[in-house]
């Protein structure tokens, strides 16, 4: 009986809270039912089909090194330069590893007097631009890190709200890779206050034009509502959570920057309500300040570029889910990077250095569905660890995403742990092979300096990382990652098409026992993704033993946690 009373009490309290929220949301001019569409949060509702792809950066998966996996928050310019030199001296640079990427903790907790990020004043006393010049002198490229949040993951200054300034800073230093994390992120609100009207004026002049509710063309649920405590007694409501839009057509005599003053009804909110102004296809974002609402109305201002003649203006808030917010924020930084590298090249009268842009929100918002519009590459999972189960987990999560990759648009299963932890030589070999098969970035996470030693372990690690045949698979210009085409017990069979009509096929033994496999190459013709016209008398190249043979059947023994990987070629061996 007590349990039943408790359940009923909880239900009653929940209903009261829901009704209270529902009524307060509606009173603020927001559509309550539209706000309830925010689930699942990882599903993006914004139509990005008309948005342009990110145009900067590498077309192929990057190859390089990152400071995080081994050194975490203990890095300095001496370590970075020694690593860059070791990259050259070990021959890794010659094998294609070109990027030296600073992860978190490269910078000071203080921005400079101009609000710009700067290197840690003790650990990087020469400054990041000088470090970049030194790295470039070695024939390598420097990468850098920030977070799409108020702070980085290690609680240092980050770039949310400072996108344009930070992008300009990175461009001025010569940075060519940028990793943008997701710690301390603040989701854009789907709420929008009631808009009383928007006044438009030329700079230095009084209001010359007013956009009132009665002049708007509404779509969706957006509409005019009566508001007693506003001076005009009415406003535009239901712009929230993609509920609707209010549009205007404005004719002007001349081009120029105009002052927009948005008059609105305050909302009692701890978070910043949000609205977009779409002016001739250019998006201007407005974040309304949180309010305790001592007075009913307020205003915010911004400057907007408009053209002589007809201008189309739309008021909207497309943010429904967390993924919508992430898309807007990551794309905002992408556009800032594009503009910054182009502007800096023009200012310096030099060749532009496009920045390869890495979206690192851990796969939380399904970035493979929208990442091409924002950047070059996107993390598919949370951080990797130097543990076998972590590698297998990430492989399983990333492999099914093969359809989303293409040149300049790369699935990123995180950095390599080859040489780290207690991974066996066979596991290191498999880890590297799987990343190459998935067309993943090859970003080393070990201490490159130790590979200068001539010990057996260093030689094994180098032989794995410098396997030119597998690197050629990873760097194939088609950028078509492997897909799973079959299974024999605990052995996954994955394959990817390559340029010139070749195919790479890999047999991955996930078990703790030796496995014998037998595979008929003729079966490859059944998969349209691989695009093989025939398989008889093909050249089969074992990419770890370097053995080449001509058979229609592959027979092999695979070690525990091991792989066998082959390149199948029809062009080099004719009937």
Coordinates of C-alpha atoms in Angstrom, one line a residue, residues 96-456:
X96 CA 54.6 10.1 -45.1
X97 CA 54.2 11.2 -41.4
X98 CA 54.2 14.9 -41.7
X99 CA 52.1 16.4 -38.9
X100 CA 53.4 17.3 -35.4
X101 CA 50.2 18.0 -33.5
X102 CA 50.1 19.8 -30.1
X103 CA 47.1 18.5 -28.1
X104 CA 45.7 20.0 -24.9
X105 CA 48.0 22.0 -22.5
X106 CA 50.1 23.8 -25.1
X107 CA 48.8 27.1 -24.1
X108 CA 48.7 29.6 -21.2
X109 CA 45.7 30.0 -18.9
X110 CA 45.8 33.7 -19.9
X111 CA 44.9 35.1 -23.2
X112 CA 47.1 38.1 -24.2
X113 CA 46.2 41.8 -24.0
X114 CA 44.3 41.5 -27.3
X115 CA 42.4 38.5 -26.2
X116 CA 44.4 36.1 -28.3
X117 CA 45.5 32.6 -27.2
X118 CA 49.2 32.2 -26.6
X119 CA 51.6 29.4 -25.8
X120 CA 52.3 28.5 -22.2
X121 CA 54.8 31.3 -21.2
X122 CA 57.0 28.8 -19.3
X123 CA 56.8 25.7 -21.5
X124 CA 56.7 27.4 -24.8
X125 CA 58.6 30.6 -24.2
X126 CA 59.6 31.1 -27.9
X127 CA 55.9 31.2 -28.9
X128 CA 53.9 29.0 -31.2
X129 CA 54.7 30.9 -34.4
X130 CA 58.5 30.3 -33.8
X131 CA 57.9 26.7 -33.0
X132 CA 55.8 26.3 -36.2
X133 CA 58.7 27.9 -38.2
X134 CA 61.2 25.4 -36.7
X135 CA 58.9 22.4 -37.5
X136 CA 58.3 23.7 -41.0
X137 CA 62.1 23.9 -41.5
X138 CA 62.3 20.2 -41.0
X139 CA 59.7 19.7 -43.8
X140 CA 56.9 19.0 -41.3
X141 CA 53.6 20.7 -40.4
X142 CA 52.4 21.9 -37.0
X143 CA 48.9 21.1 -35.6
X144 CA 47.1 22.6 -32.7
X145 CA 44.2 22.0 -30.3
X146 CA 41.2 23.7 -28.7
X147 CA 37.8 22.8 -27.5
X148 CA 34.3 23.7 -28.7
X149 CA 33.5 24.8 -25.1
X150 CA 34.1 27.5 -22.5
X151 CA 37.3 25.6 -21.5
X152 CA 39.4 22.7 -22.9
X153 CA 39.3 19.2 -21.5
X154 CA 42.2 20.3 -19.2
X155 CA 40.3 23.5 -18.2
X156 CA 42.3 26.0 -20.2
X157 CA 40.9 28.8 -22.4
X158 CA 38.9 27.4 -25.3
X159 CA 37.3 28.7 -28.5
X160 CA 33.5 28.7 -28.1
X161 CA 32.5 32.3 -28.7
X162 CA 36.0 33.2 -29.9
X163 CA 36.0 31.3 -33.2
X164 CA 37.0 34.1 -35.5
X165 CA 39.7 35.4 -33.3
X166 CA 41.3 32.0 -32.6
X167 CA 41.1 31.0 -36.2
X168 CA 42.9 34.2 -37.2
X169 CA 45.5 33.5 -34.6
X170 CA 46.1 29.9 -35.8
X171 CA 46.4 31.1 -39.4
X172 CA 48.8 33.8 -38.5
X173 CA 51.1 31.2 -36.8
X174 CA 51.1 28.9 -39.9
X175 CA 49.1 26.1 -38.3
X176 CA 48.0 23.4 -40.7
X177 CA 46.0 21.0 -38.5
X178 CA 43.3 21.8 -35.9
X179 CA 41.7 19.4 -33.5
X180 CA 38.5 20.8 -32.0
X181 CA 37.4 18.9 -28.9
X182 CA 34.0 18.9 -27.1
X183 CA 34.7 19.4 -23.4
X184 CA 32.8 22.2 -21.5
X185 CA 30.4 22.6 -24.5
X186 CA 27.4 24.7 -24.0
X187 CA 24.4 23.6 -26.1
X188 CA 22.7 26.3 -28.0
X189 CA 19.2 26.8 -26.7
X190 CA 16.2 25.9 -28.8
X191 CA 14.2 28.7 -27.0
X192 CA 13.5 32.0 -28.6
X193 CA 11.8 35.0 -26.9
X194 CA 8.8 36.8 -28.4
X195 CA 10.1 39.3 -30.9
X196 CA 8.2 42.6 -30.6
X197 CA 9.8 44.2 -33.7
X198 CA 13.2 44.9 -35.4
X199 CA 14.2 48.4 -36.3
X200 CA 16.8 49.0 -39.0
X201 CA 18.9 52.0 -39.5
X202 CA 22.1 53.2 -41.2
X203 CA 25.1 53.7 -38.9
X204 CA 24.9 57.1 -37.2
X205 CA 21.2 57.6 -38.1
X206 CA 17.9 57.0 -36.3
X207 CA 15.5 54.2 -37.2
X208 CA 14.5 54.3 -40.9
X209 CA 12.6 51.0 -41.2
X210 CA 10.7 48.8 -38.8
X211 CA 9.9 45.0 -39.2
X212 CA 6.7 44.5 -37.3
X213 CA 4.7 41.3 -36.8
X214 CA 1.9 42.4 -39.1
X215 CA 4.4 42.7 -42.0
X216 CA 5.8 39.2 -41.6
X217 CA 5.1 36.1 -43.7
X218 CA 4.8 33.1 -41.4
X219 CA 5.6 29.5 -42.1
X220 CA 5.2 26.5 -39.7
X221 CA 3.7 27.4 -36.3
X222 CA 5.2 30.9 -36.1
X223 CA 2.5 33.5 -35.5
X224 CA 1.6 36.9 -34.0
X225 CA 0.4 36.9 -30.4
X226 CA -0.9 39.5 -28.1
X227 CA 1.4 40.5 -25.3
X228 CA 0.0 42.9 -22.7
X229 CA 3.3 44.1 -21.2
X230 CA 5.0 45.0 -24.4
X231 CA 4.7 48.7 -25.6
X232 CA 3.2 47.7 -28.9
X233 CA 1.0 45.0 -27.3
X234 CA 2.0 42.2 -29.7
X235 CA 5.0 40.1 -30.9
X236 CA 6.1 37.1 -33.0
X237 CA 6.0 33.8 -31.2
X238 CA 6.7 30.1 -31.8
X239 CA 10.1 30.5 -33.5
X240 CA 11.6 28.0 -31.0
X241 CA 12.9 24.5 -31.7
X242 CA 12.3 24.8 -35.5
X243 CA 8.6 25.5 -34.9
X244 CA 8.3 28.1 -37.6
X245 CA 9.8 31.1 -39.3
X246 CA 9.0 34.8 -39.9
X247 CA 10.2 36.3 -43.2
X248 CA 10.4 39.8 -44.6
X249 CA 11.4 41.4 -47.9
X250 CA 13.2 44.7 -47.6
X251 CA 14.1 47.1 -50.4
X252 CA 17.0 49.4 -49.9
X253 CA 18.6 52.2 -51.9
X254 CA 22.2 51.3 -51.3
X255 CA 24.6 48.6 -50.1
X256 CA 26.1 48.9 -46.7
X257 CA 26.2 47.8 -43.1
X258 CA 23.0 48.4 -41.2
X259 CA 22.2 48.4 -37.5
X260 CA 19.5 45.9 -36.5
X261 CA 17.9 46.5 -33.1
X262 CA 15.9 43.5 -32.0
X263 CA 13.2 44.4 -29.5
X264 CA 11.9 41.4 -27.5
X265 CA 10.1 40.3 -24.4
X266 CA 12.4 39.0 -21.7
X267 CA 12.4 35.4 -20.7
X268 CA 13.2 34.3 -17.1
X269 CA 16.0 31.9 -18.2
X270 CA 19.4 30.8 -16.9
X271 CA 20.5 29.9 -20.4
X272 CA 20.8 32.3 -23.3
X273 CA 17.8 32.1 -25.7
X274 CA 18.8 32.0 -29.3
X275 CA 17.7 33.2 -32.8
X276 CA 19.1 33.3 -36.2
X277 CA 18.7 36.1 -38.8
X278 CA 19.1 34.7 -42.3
X279 CA 19.9 37.7 -44.4
X280 CA 20.2 36.9 -48.1
X281 CA 21.5 33.4 -47.2
X282 CA 24.1 34.6 -44.6
X283 CA 23.4 33.6 -41.0
X284 CA 23.7 36.1 -38.1
X285 CA 23.4 34.5 -34.7
X286 CA 21.8 36.3 -31.8
X287 CA 22.3 35.1 -28.2
X288 CA 19.9 36.9 -25.9
X289 CA 21.2 37.4 -22.3
X290 CA 19.8 35.5 -19.4
X291 CA 17.3 37.6 -17.5
X292 CA 15.7 38.0 -14.2
X293 CA 13.0 40.0 -16.0
X294 CA 12.7 43.1 -13.7
X295 CA 11.2 44.9 -16.7
X296 CA 9.3 43.2 -19.5
X297 CA 11.1 44.3 -22.6
X298 CA 14.7 44.6 -23.8
X299 CA 16.7 45.0 -27.0
X300 CA 19.9 43.6 -28.6
X301 CA 21.8 45.1 -31.5
X302 CA 24.0 43.8 -34.3
X303 CA 25.3 45.0 -37.6
X304 CA 24.2 43.4 -40.8
X305 CA 25.4 43.7 -44.4
X306 CA 22.6 44.3 -46.9
X307 CA 22.4 45.0 -50.6
X308 CA 20.8 47.7 -52.7
X309 CA 17.5 46.5 -54.0
X310 CA 15.6 43.5 -52.5
X311 CA 16.8 41.8 -49.4
X312 CA 15.3 38.6 -47.9
X313 CA 15.3 38.4 -44.1
X314 CA 14.1 35.4 -42.0
X315 CA 13.8 35.0 -38.3
X316 CA 14.3 31.4 -37.1
X317 CA 15.7 29.0 -34.5
X318 CA 16.5 25.7 -36.1
X319 CA 18.0 24.1 -32.9
X320 CA 15.9 21.2 -31.8
X321 CA 18.4 18.6 -30.7
X322 CA 21.9 18.6 -29.2
X323 CA 23.2 17.4 -32.7
X324 CA 21.7 20.6 -34.2
X325 CA 23.6 22.7 -31.8
X326 CA 26.9 20.8 -32.4
X327 CA 26.5 21.2 -36.2
X328 CA 26.0 24.9 -35.9
X329 CA 29.0 25.3 -33.6
X330 CA 31.4 23.1 -35.5
X331 CA 30.4 24.6 -38.8
X332 CA 30.9 28.1 -37.3
X333 CA 34.5 27.3 -36.6
X334 CA 35.0 25.6 -40.0
X335 CA 33.9 28.8 -41.7
X336 CA 36.2 30.9 -39.4
X337 CA 39.1 28.7 -40.4
X338 CA 38.4 29.0 -44.1
X339 CA 38.1 32.8 -43.9
X340 CA 41.2 33.1 -41.7
X341 CA 43.6 31.2 -43.9
X342 CA 42.4 33.0 -47.0
X343 CA 42.6 36.4 -45.4
X344 CA 46.0 35.8 -43.9
X345 CA 47.4 34.6 -47.2
X346 CA 46.1 37.8 -48.8
X347 CA 47.5 40.0 -46.0
X348 CA 51.0 38.3 -46.2
X349 CA 50.8 38.0 -50.0
X350 CA 51.8 34.4 -49.7
X351 CA 50.3 31.0 -50.7
X352 CA 47.4 30.0 -48.5
X353 CA 47.9 27.3 -45.9
X354 CA 44.6 25.5 -45.6
X355 CA 43.9 24.0 -42.2
X356 CA 42.9 20.3 -41.9
X357 CA 40.0 20.5 -39.5
X358 CA 39.4 17.6 -37.1
X359 CA 35.9 17.5 -35.4
X360 CA 36.4 15.7 -32.1
X361 CA 33.0 15.3 -30.4
X362 CA 33.5 11.6 -29.8
X363 CA 30.8 10.4 -32.2
X364 CA 28.2 11.7 -29.7
X365 CA 26.1 13.5 -32.4
X366 CA 26.7 11.2 -35.3
X367 CA 29.1 13.6 -37.0
X368 CA 29.6 11.3 -40.0
X369 CA 26.2 12.5 -41.1
X370 CA 27.1 16.2 -41.2
X371 CA 30.9 16.4 -40.7
X372 CA 31.7 17.1 -44.4
X373 CA 29.8 20.4 -44.1
X374 CA 31.9 21.5 -41.2
X375 CA 35.4 20.0 -41.5
X376 CA 37.7 17.3 -42.9
X377 CA 37.5 14.5 -40.4
X378 CA 35.4 13.4 -37.4
X379 CA 35.9 11.2 -34.5
X380 CA 33.7 8.1 -34.5
X381 CA 34.1 7.2 -30.8
X382 CA 35.4 8.3 -27.5
X383 CA 39.2 8.2 -26.8
X384 CA 41.2 5.2 -27.6
X385 CA 43.3 3.4 -25.0
X386 CA 46.4 1.2 -25.4
X387 CA 44.3 -1.9 -24.6
X388 CA 43.2 -4.6 -27.0
X389 CA 39.5 -4.4 -26.1
X390 CA 39.5 -0.7 -26.8
X391 CA 41.0 -1.2 -30.2
X392 CA 38.5 -3.9 -31.1
X393 CA 35.6 -1.8 -29.8
X394 CA 36.6 1.2 -31.9
X395 CA 37.1 -1.0 -34.9
X396 CA 33.6 -2.4 -34.5
X397 CA 32.0 1.0 -34.2
X398 CA 33.9 2.6 -37.1
X399 CA 33.8 -0.2 -39.7
X400 CA 30.0 0.2 -40.5
X401 CA 30.5 3.9 -41.3
X402 CA 32.4 3.3 -44.6
X403 CA 29.7 4.9 -46.7
X404 CA 30.3 8.4 -45.2
X405 CA 34.0 8.7 -46.1
X406 CA 35.3 10.3 -49.3
X407 CA 38.3 12.5 -50.3
X408 CA 38.5 15.4 -47.7
X409 CA 35.9 13.6 -45.5
X410 CA 37.4 11.1 -43.2
X411 CA 36.2 8.8 -40.5
X412 CA 38.6 9.1 -37.5
X413 CA 38.7 6.2 -35.1
X414 CA 41.3 8.1 -33.0
X415 CA 45.1 8.0 -32.8
X416 CA 47.3 5.0 -33.1
X417 CA 48.5 3.2 -29.9
X418 CA 51.1 1.2 -31.8
X419 CA 54.1 1.0 -29.4
X420 CA 52.1 1.9 -26.3
X421 CA 50.9 -0.1 -23.4
X422 CA 51.2 -3.9 -23.3
X423 CA 50.1 -4.6 -26.8
X424 CA 51.8 -7.6 -28.4
X425 CA 53.7 -7.3 -31.7
X426 CA 50.8 -9.2 -33.4
X427 CA 48.2 -6.8 -31.8
X428 CA 50.3 -3.8 -32.9
X429 CA 50.4 -5.1 -36.4
X430 CA 46.6 -5.8 -36.4
X431 CA 45.8 -2.3 -35.0
X432 CA 47.9 -0.7 -37.8
X433 CA 46.4 -2.9 -40.5
X434 CA 42.8 -2.2 -39.4
X435 CA 43.3 1.5 -39.3
X436 CA 44.8 1.4 -42.9
X437 CA 41.9 -0.7 -44.1
X438 CA 39.4 1.8 -42.6
X439 CA 41.1 4.7 -44.4
X440 CA 41.8 6.3 -41.0
X441 CA 44.2 9.0 -40.1
X442 CA 47.6 7.5 -39.1
X443 CA 48.5 9.7 -36.1
X444 CA 51.1 8.2 -33.9
X445 CA 50.7 8.4 -30.1
X446 CA 53.9 6.9 -28.9
X447 CA 57.3 8.5 -28.0
X448 CA 59.0 8.8 -31.3
X449 CA 62.3 9.6 -29.7
X450 CA 62.6 6.0 -28.3
X451 CA 62.5 4.6 -31.8
X452 CA 66.0 6.0 -32.4
X453 CA 67.2 3.2 -30.2
X454 CA 68.4 0.1 -32.1
X455 CA 66.7 -2.3 -29.8
X456 CA 64.5 -5.1 -31.1

